[in-house]
């Protein structure tokens, strides 16, 4: 009833001040009634009577609530011209440009917002958005050493040990394809992995395995990756075959949550994947790992003591093997390479864990697991 009578009052009065205020009131009532498209038009009417940036901003947010992204982008494009020193308008326009796949526009307005904002939490969130925008090429190099079996025996990939000492180098490049959201992507990748004999990190020639392929992240809101890879034999014990893999991860991550103002926070992560190798006689591999702990940030370093539970299962031509491990661990990470415009995109990480065999048929011995990695 209030909305009905306000609309009549706006039509019947010529007083500019009253029409402006009533149009704003009508827009807020319509928003409360979830009539967001009508609310946007009422706010635009108020703006046409008295061109104030606040009225136009209310129209933009009403268009967003109505799901009309193009209209909202047009409104915020007008706003950054009328109020160029308002960081909120630049940041909102950047998100709308990012939604449309216009990364150049998004980058321009995120950078402008960074120069105008003063809230450290908002600045940190924007710096992370800039890091995501520039993530076109990424990769990692890691070295895993752990107690695998008898000291007088060297182990190669494919032995009855499901988690063994090895090195991995991988590089990824995002393909210039628009999949309807910046959080959906396809990337090409190549990798090289090898087993490690004792304390020597150099590749064992017989174990060198190369591969290249494509990865797809099909869902914007879920960290699920689907990959297809051509395995290329380099060493005598390597394979020439096809590998199809699906993996997913969830968690809080090592990085401090943006909204968290303290120096420590709860850490947890869950990872799992399943892979099939070959089409005629498929070898299956599954693994999953969960970690929970607490992270502390000090002098640029992030320390995360945690507990882990890790499970692996493999079914191939040599039979079935399984392994369930658990134990305590400590991760020390050093993010670096950040700037005033972008959050750190590189990281050196050292993880030490005491893995205790809980169940399974694998030949793994209990003992230390040490992972040193560099990612960019």
mmCIF file with all atom_site columns, N, CA, C and O in Angstrom, residues 83-117:
data_model
loop_
_atom_site.group_PDB
_atom_site.id
_atom_site.type_symbol
_atom_site.label_atom_id
_atom_site.label_alt_id
_atom_site.label_comp_id
_atom_site.label_asym_id
_atom_site.label_entity_id
_atom_site.label_seq_id
_atom_site.pdbx_PDB_ins_code
_atom_site.Cartn_x
_atom_site.Cartn_y
_atom_site.Cartn_z
_atom_site.occupancy
_atom_site.B_iso_or_equiv
_atom_site.pdbx_formal_charge
_atom_site.auth_seq_id
_atom_site.auth_comp_id
_atom_site.auth_asym_id
_atom_site.auth_atom_id
_atom_site.pdbx_PDB_model_num
ATOM 1   N N  . UNK A 1 83  ? 31.920 10.396  -9.798  1.00 0.00 ? 83  UNK A N  1
ATOM 2   C CA . UNK A 1 83  ? 32.606 10.401  -8.501  1.00 0.00 ? 83  UNK A CA 1
ATOM 3   C C  . UNK A 1 83  ? 33.913 9.631   -8.641  1.00 0.00 ? 83  UNK A C  1
ATOM 4   O O  . UNK A 1 83  ? 34.065 8.520   -8.107  1.00 0.00 ? 83  UNK A O  1
ATOM 5   N N  . UNK A 1 84  ? 34.911 10.194  -9.356  1.00 0.00 ? 84  UNK A N  1
ATOM 6   C CA . UNK A 1 84  ? 36.138 9.447   -9.662  1.00 0.00 ? 84  UNK A CA 1
ATOM 7   C C  . UNK A 1 84  ? 37.001 9.147   -8.442  1.00 0.00 ? 84  UNK A C  1
ATOM 8   O O  . UNK A 1 84  ? 37.898 8.308   -8.530  1.00 0.00 ? 84  UNK A O  1
ATOM 9   N N  . UNK A 1 85  ? 36.755 9.807   -7.329  1.00 0.00 ? 85  UNK A N  1
ATOM 10  C CA . UNK A 1 85  ? 37.565 9.583   -6.123  1.00 0.00 ? 85  UNK A CA 1
ATOM 11  C C  . UNK A 1 85  ? 36.910 8.622   -5.138  1.00 0.00 ? 85  UNK A C  1
ATOM 12  O O  . UNK A 1 85  ? 37.377 8.491   -4.002  1.00 0.00 ? 85  UNK A O  1
ATOM 13  N N  . UNK A 1 86  ? 35.865 7.941   -5.556  1.00 0.00 ? 86  UNK A N  1
ATOM 14  C CA . UNK A 1 86  ? 35.150 7.018   -4.669  1.00 0.00 ? 86  UNK A CA 1
ATOM 15  C C  . UNK A 1 86  ? 35.623 5.589   -4.961  1.00 0.00 ? 86  UNK A C  1
ATOM 16  O O  . UNK A 1 86  ? 35.259 4.998   -5.986  1.00 0.00 ? 86  UNK A O  1
ATOM 17  N N  . UNK A 1 87  ? 36.439 4.964   -4.079  1.00 0.00 ? 87  UNK A N  1
ATOM 18  C CA . UNK A 1 87  ? 37.006 3.647   -4.386  1.00 0.00 ? 87  UNK A CA 1
ATOM 19  C C  . UNK A 1 87  ? 35.970 2.538   -4.504  1.00 0.00 ? 87  UNK A C  1
ATOM 20  O O  . UNK A 1 87  ? 36.164 1.585   -5.265  1.00 0.00 ? 87  UNK A O  1
ATOM 21  N N  . UNK A 1 88  ? 34.859 2.649   -3.758  1.00 0.00 ? 88  UNK A N  1
ATOM 22  C CA . UNK A 1 88  ? 33.848 1.585   -3.799  1.00 0.00 ? 88  UNK A CA 1
ATOM 23  C C  . UNK A 1 88  ? 33.279 1.438   -5.199  1.00 0.00 ? 88  UNK A C  1
ATOM 24  O O  . UNK A 1 88  ? 33.056 0.315   -5.680  1.00 0.00 ? 88  UNK A O  1
ATOM 25  N N  . UNK A 1 89  ? 33.045 2.563   -5.880  1.00 0.00 ? 89  UNK A N  1
ATOM 26  C CA . UNK A 1 89  ? 32.462 2.499   -7.222  1.00 0.00 ? 89  UNK A CA 1
ATOM 27  C C  . UNK A 1 89  ? 33.445 1.866   -8.206  1.00 0.00 ? 89  UNK A C  1
ATOM 28  O O  . UNK A 1 89  ? 33.059 1.062   -9.067  1.00 0.00 ? 89  UNK A O  1
ATOM 29  N N  . UNK A 1 90  ? 34.726 2.217   -8.092  1.00 0.00 ? 90  UNK A N  1
ATOM 30  C CA . UNK A 1 90  ? 35.733 1.606   -8.970  1.00 0.00 ? 90  UNK A CA 1
ATOM 31  C C  . UNK A 1 90  ? 35.839 0.104   -8.714  1.00 0.00 ? 90  UNK A C  1
ATOM 32  O O  . UNK A 1 90  ? 35.921 -0.689  -9.662  1.00 0.00 ? 90  UNK A O  1
ATOM 33  N N  . UNK A 1 91  ? 35.825 -0.283  -7.456  1.00 0.00 ? 91  UNK A N  1
ATOM 34  C CA . UNK A 1 91  ? 35.963 -1.702  -7.128  1.00 0.00 ? 91  UNK A CA 1
ATOM 35  C C  . UNK A 1 91  ? 34.754 -2.495  -7.624  1.00 0.00 ? 91  UNK A C  1
ATOM 36  O O  . UNK A 1 91  ? 34.894 -3.597  -8.171  1.00 0.00 ? 91  UNK A O  1
ATOM 37  N N  . UNK A 1 92  ? 33.539 -1.935  -7.462  1.00 0.00 ? 92  UNK A N  1
ATOM 38  C CA . UNK A 1 92  ? 32.350 -2.639  -7.921  1.00 0.00 ? 92  UNK A CA 1
ATOM 39  C C  . UNK A 1 92  ? 32.336 -2.760  -9.443  1.00 0.00 ? 92  UNK A C  1
ATOM 40  O O  . UNK A 1 92  ? 31.971 -3.815  -9.995  1.00 0.00 ? 92  UNK A O  1
ATOM 41  N N  . UNK A 1 93  ? 32.767 -1.715  -10.135 1.00 0.00 ? 93  UNK A N  1
ATOM 42  C CA . UNK A 1 93  ? 32.848 -1.787  -11.593 1.00 0.00 ? 93  UNK A CA 1
ATOM 43  C C  . UNK A 1 93  ? 33.877 -2.837  -12.015 1.00 0.00 ? 93  UNK A C  1
ATOM 44  O O  . UNK A 1 93  ? 33.666 -3.569  -12.994 1.00 0.00 ? 93  UNK A O  1
ATOM 45  N N  . UNK A 1 94  ? 34.988 -2.929  -11.272 1.00 0.00 ? 94  UNK A N  1
ATOM 46  C CA . UNK A 1 94  ? 36.006 -3.926  -11.597 1.00 0.00 ? 94  UNK A CA 1
ATOM 47  C C  . UNK A 1 94  ? 35.428 -5.335  -11.494 1.00 0.00 ? 94  UNK A C  1
ATOM 48  O O  . UNK A 1 94  ? 35.687 -6.190  -12.358 1.00 0.00 ? 94  UNK A O  1
ATOM 49  N N  . UNK A 1 95  ? 34.644 -5.607  -10.457 1.00 0.00 ? 95  UNK A N  1
ATOM 50  C CA . UNK A 1 95  ? 34.026 -6.932  -10.325 1.00 0.00 ? 95  UNK A CA 1
ATOM 51  C C  . UNK A 1 95  ? 33.059 -7.214  -11.475 1.00 0.00 ? 95  UNK A C  1
ATOM 52  O O  . UNK A 1 95  ? 32.990 -8.340  -11.983 1.00 0.00 ? 95  UNK A O  1
ATOM 53  N N  . UNK A 1 96  ? 32.316 -6.207  -11.886 1.00 0.00 ? 96  UNK A N  1
ATOM 54  C CA . UNK A 1 96  ? 31.374 -6.399  -12.997 1.00 0.00 ? 96  UNK A CA 1
ATOM 55  C C  . UNK A 1 96  ? 32.119 -6.635  -14.305 1.00 0.00 ? 96  UNK A C  1
ATOM 56  O O  . UNK A 1 96  ? 31.701 -7.467  -15.121 1.00 0.00 ? 96  UNK A O  1
ATOM 57  N N  . UNK A 1 97  ? 33.214 -5.913  -14.517 1.00 0.00 ? 97  UNK A N  1
ATOM 58  C CA . UNK A 1 97  ? 34.026 -6.147  -15.713 1.00 0.00 ? 97  UNK A CA 1
ATOM 59  C C  . UNK A 1 97  ? 34.617 -7.558  -15.685 1.00 0.00 ? 97  UNK A C  1
ATOM 60  O O  . UNK A 1 97  ? 34.651 -8.257  -16.703 1.00 0.00 ? 97  UNK A O  1
ATOM 61  N N  . UNK A 1 98  ? 35.085 -7.979  -14.515 1.00 0.00 ? 98  UNK A N  1
ATOM 62  C CA . UNK A 1 98  ? 35.643 -9.320  -14.370 1.00 0.00 ? 98  UNK A CA 1
ATOM 63  C C  . UNK A 1 98  ? 34.584 -10.372 -14.672 1.00 0.00 ? 98  UNK A C  1
ATOM 64  O O  . UNK A 1 98  ? 34.868 -11.376 -15.327 1.00 0.00 ? 98  UNK A O  1
ATOM 65  N N  . UNK A 1 99  ? 33.352 -10.137 -14.212 1.00 0.00 ? 99  UNK A N  1
ATOM 66  C CA . UNK A 1 99  ? 32.254 -11.066 -14.483 1.00 0.00 ? 99  UNK A CA 1
ATOM 67  C C  . UNK A 1 99  ? 32.013 -11.215 -15.978 1.00 0.00 ? 99  UNK A C  1
ATOM 68  O O  . UNK A 1 99  ? 31.658 -12.301 -16.464 1.00 0.00 ? 99  UNK A O  1
ATOM 69  N N  . UNK A 1 100 ? 32.212 -10.124 -16.731 1.00 0.00 ? 100 UNK A N  1
ATOM 70  C CA . UNK A 1 100 ? 31.995 -10.144 -18.182 1.00 0.00 ? 100 UNK A CA 1
ATOM 71  C C  . UNK A 1 100 ? 33.213 -10.614 -18.961 1.00 0.00 ? 100 UNK A C  1
ATOM 72  O O  . UNK A 1 100 ? 33.175 -10.657 -20.194 1.00 0.00 ? 100 UNK A O  1
ATOM 73  N N  . UNK A 1 101 ? 34.312 -10.923 -18.275 1.00 0.00 ? 101 UNK A N  1
ATOM 74  C CA . UNK A 1 101 ? 35.515 -11.350 -18.972 1.00 0.00 ? 101 UNK A CA 1
ATOM 75  C C  . UNK A 1 101 ? 36.356 -10.212 -19.514 1.00 0.00 ? 101 UNK A C  1
ATOM 76  O O  . UNK A 1 101 ? 37.303 -10.451 -20.261 1.00 0.00 ? 101 UNK A O  1
ATOM 77  N N  . UNK A 1 102 ? 36.024 -8.980  -19.147 1.00 0.00 ? 102 UNK A N  1
ATOM 78  C CA . UNK A 1 102 ? 36.791 -7.816  -19.594 1.00 0.00 ? 102 UNK A CA 1
ATOM 79  C C  . UNK A 1 102 ? 37.898 -7.553  -18.569 1.00 0.00 ? 102 UNK A C  1
ATOM 80  O O  . UNK A 1 102 ? 37.785 -6.700  -17.694 1.00 0.00 ? 102 UNK A O  1
ATOM 81  N N  . UNK A 1 103 ? 38.994 -8.311  -18.681 1.00 0.00 ? 103 UNK A N  1
ATOM 82  C CA . UNK A 1 103 ? 40.045 -8.256  -17.675 1.00 0.00 ? 103 UNK A CA 1
ATOM 83  C C  . UNK A 1 103 ? 40.804 -6.935  -17.693 1.00 0.00 ? 103 UNK A C  1
ATOM 84  O O  . UNK A 1 103 ? 41.289 -6.477  -16.652 1.00 0.00 ? 103 UNK A O  1
ATOM 85  N N  . UNK A 1 104 ? 40.934 -6.314  -18.862 1.00 0.00 ? 104 UNK A N  1
ATOM 86  C CA . UNK A 1 104 ? 41.626 -5.023  -18.932 1.00 0.00 ? 104 UNK A CA 1
ATOM 87  C C  . UNK A 1 104 ? 40.863 -3.973  -18.134 1.00 0.00 ? 104 UNK A C  1
ATOM 88  O O  . UNK A 1 104 ? 41.456 -3.175  -17.390 1.00 0.00 ? 104 UNK A O  1
ATOM 89  N N  . UNK A 1 105 ? 39.537 -3.946  -18.276 1.00 0.00 ? 105 UNK A N  1
ATOM 90  C CA . UNK A 1 105 ? 38.697 -3.018  -17.510 1.00 0.00 ? 105 UNK A CA 1
ATOM 91  C C  . UNK A 1 105 ? 38.792 -3.322  -16.026 1.00 0.00 ? 105 UNK A C  1
ATOM 92  O O  . UNK A 1 105 ? 38.944 -2.413  -15.194 1.00 0.00 ? 105 UNK A O  1
ATOM 93  N N  . UNK A 1 106 ? 38.720 -4.617  -15.667 1.00 0.00 ? 106 UNK A N  1
ATOM 94  C CA . UNK A 1 106 ? 38.793 -5.002  -14.252 1.00 0.00 ? 106 UNK A CA 1
ATOM 95  C C  . UNK A 1 106 ? 40.118 -4.566  -13.650 1.00 0.00 ? 106 UNK A C  1
ATOM 96  O O  . UNK A 1 106 ? 40.166 -4.011  -12.538 1.00 0.00 ? 106 UNK A O  1
ATOM 97  N N  . UNK A 1 107 ? 41.208 -4.796  -14.354 1.00 0.00 ? 107 UNK A N  1
ATOM 98  C CA . UNK A 1 107 ? 42.530 -4.436  -13.843 1.00 0.00 ? 107 UNK A CA 1
ATOM 99  C C  . UNK A 1 107 ? 42.634 -2.927  -13.641 1.00 0.00 ? 107 UNK A C  1
ATOM 100 O O  . UNK A 1 107 ? 43.151 -2.451  -12.614 1.00 0.00 ? 107 UNK A O  1
ATOM 101 N N  . UNK A 1 108 ? 42.129 -2.147  -14.608 1.00 0.00 ? 108 UNK A N  1
ATOM 102 C CA . UNK A 1 108 ? 42.200 -0.690  -14.517 1.00 0.00 ? 108 UNK A CA 1
ATOM 103 C C  . UNK A 1 108 ? 41.504 -0.175  -13.273 1.00 0.00 ? 108 UNK A C  1
ATOM 104 O O  . UNK A 1 108 ? 42.050 0.654   -12.526 1.00 0.00 ? 108 UNK A O  1
ATOM 105 N N  . UNK A 1 109 ? 40.306 -0.671  -13.001 1.00 0.00 ? 109 UNK A N  1
ATOM 106 C CA . UNK A 1 109 ? 39.531 -0.128  -11.881 1.00 0.00 ? 109 UNK A CA 1
ATOM 107 C C  . UNK A 1 109 ? 39.962 -0.719  -10.534 1.00 0.00 ? 109 UNK A C  1
ATOM 108 O O  . UNK A 1 109 ? 39.828 -0.041  -9.506  1.00 0.00 ? 109 UNK A O  1
ATOM 109 N N  . UNK A 1 110 ? 40.494 -1.946  -10.519 1.00 0.00 ? 110 UNK A N  1
ATOM 110 C CA . UNK A 1 110 ? 41.083 -2.450  -9.273  1.00 0.00 ? 110 UNK A CA 1
ATOM 111 C C  . UNK A 1 110 ? 42.301 -1.608  -8.897  1.00 0.00 ? 110 UNK A C  1
ATOM 112 O O  . UNK A 1 110 ? 42.495 -1.265  -7.725  1.00 0.00 ? 110 UNK A O  1
ATOM 113 N N  . UNK A 1 111 ? 43.129 -1.277  -9.876  1.00 0.00 ? 111 UNK A N  1
ATOM 114 C CA . UNK A 1 111 ? 44.321 -0.461  -9.606  1.00 0.00 ? 111 UNK A CA 1
ATOM 115 C C  . UNK A 1 111 ? 43.920 0.925   -9.114  1.00 0.00 ? 111 UNK A C  1
ATOM 116 O O  . UNK A 1 111 ? 44.519 1.466   -8.169  1.00 0.00 ? 111 UNK A O  1
ATOM 117 N N  . UNK A 1 112 ? 42.887 1.502   -9.727  1.00 0.00 ? 112 UNK A N  1
ATOM 118 C CA . UNK A 1 112 ? 42.411 2.813   -9.269  1.00 0.00 ? 112 UNK A CA 1
ATOM 119 C C  . UNK A 1 112 ? 41.909 2.738   -7.838  1.00 0.00 ? 112 UNK A C  1
ATOM 120 O O  . UNK A 1 112 ? 42.205 3.609   -7.009  1.00 0.00 ? 112 UNK A O  1
ATOM 121 N N  . UNK A 1 113 ? 41.146 1.684   -7.519  1.00 0.00 ? 113 UNK A N  1
ATOM 122 C CA . UNK A 1 113 ? 40.627 1.517   -6.155  1.00 0.00 ? 113 UNK A CA 1
ATOM 123 C C  . UNK A 1 113 ? 41.770 1.359   -5.160  1.00 0.00 ? 113 UNK A C  1
ATOM 124 O O  . UNK A 1 113 ? 41.703 1.879   -4.033  1.00 0.00 ? 113 UNK A O  1
ATOM 125 N N  . UNK A 1 114 ? 42.834 0.653   -5.540  1.00 0.00 ? 114 UNK A N  1
ATOM 126 C CA . UNK A 1 114 ? 43.982 0.483   -4.650  1.00 0.00 ? 114 UNK A CA 1
ATOM 127 C C  . UNK A 1 114 ? 44.613 1.820   -4.287  1.00 0.00 ? 114 UNK A C  1
ATOM 128 O O  . UNK A 1 114 ? 45.105 2.013   -3.171  1.00 0.00 ? 114 UNK A O  1
ATOM 129 N N  . UNK A 1 115 ? 44.599 2.759   -5.240  1.00 0.00 ? 115 UNK A N  1
ATOM 130 C CA . UNK A 1 115 ? 45.176 4.069   -4.977  1.00 0.00 ? 115 UNK A CA 1
ATOM 131 C C  . UNK A 1 115 ? 44.290 4.972   -4.141  1.00 0.00 ? 115 UNK A C  1
ATOM 132 O O  . UNK A 1 115 ? 44.757 5.997   -3.626  1.00 0.00 ? 115 UNK A O  1
ATOM 133 N N  . UNK A 1 116 ? 43.013 4.597   -3.970  1.00 0.00 ? 116 UNK A N  1
ATOM 134 C CA . UNK A 1 116 ? 42.063 5.440   -3.236  1.00 0.00 ? 116 UNK A CA 1
ATOM 135 C C  . UNK A 1 116 ? 41.664 4.857   -1.887  1.00 0.00 ? 116 UNK A C  1
ATOM 136 O O  . UNK A 1 116 ? 41.254 5.592   -0.991  1.00 0.00 ? 116 UNK A O  1
ATOM 137 N N  . UNK A 1 117 ? 41.759 3.515   -1.739  1.00 0.00 ? 117 UNK A N  1
ATOM 138 C CA . UNK A 1 117 ? 41.329 2.862   -0.502  1.00 0.00 ? 117 UNK A CA 1
ATOM 139 C C  . UNK A 1 117 ? 42.329 3.087   0.630   1.00 0.00 ? 117 UNK A C  1
ATOM 140 O O  . UNK A 1 117 ? 43.533 3.258   0.390   1.00 0.00 ? 117 UNK A O  1
#
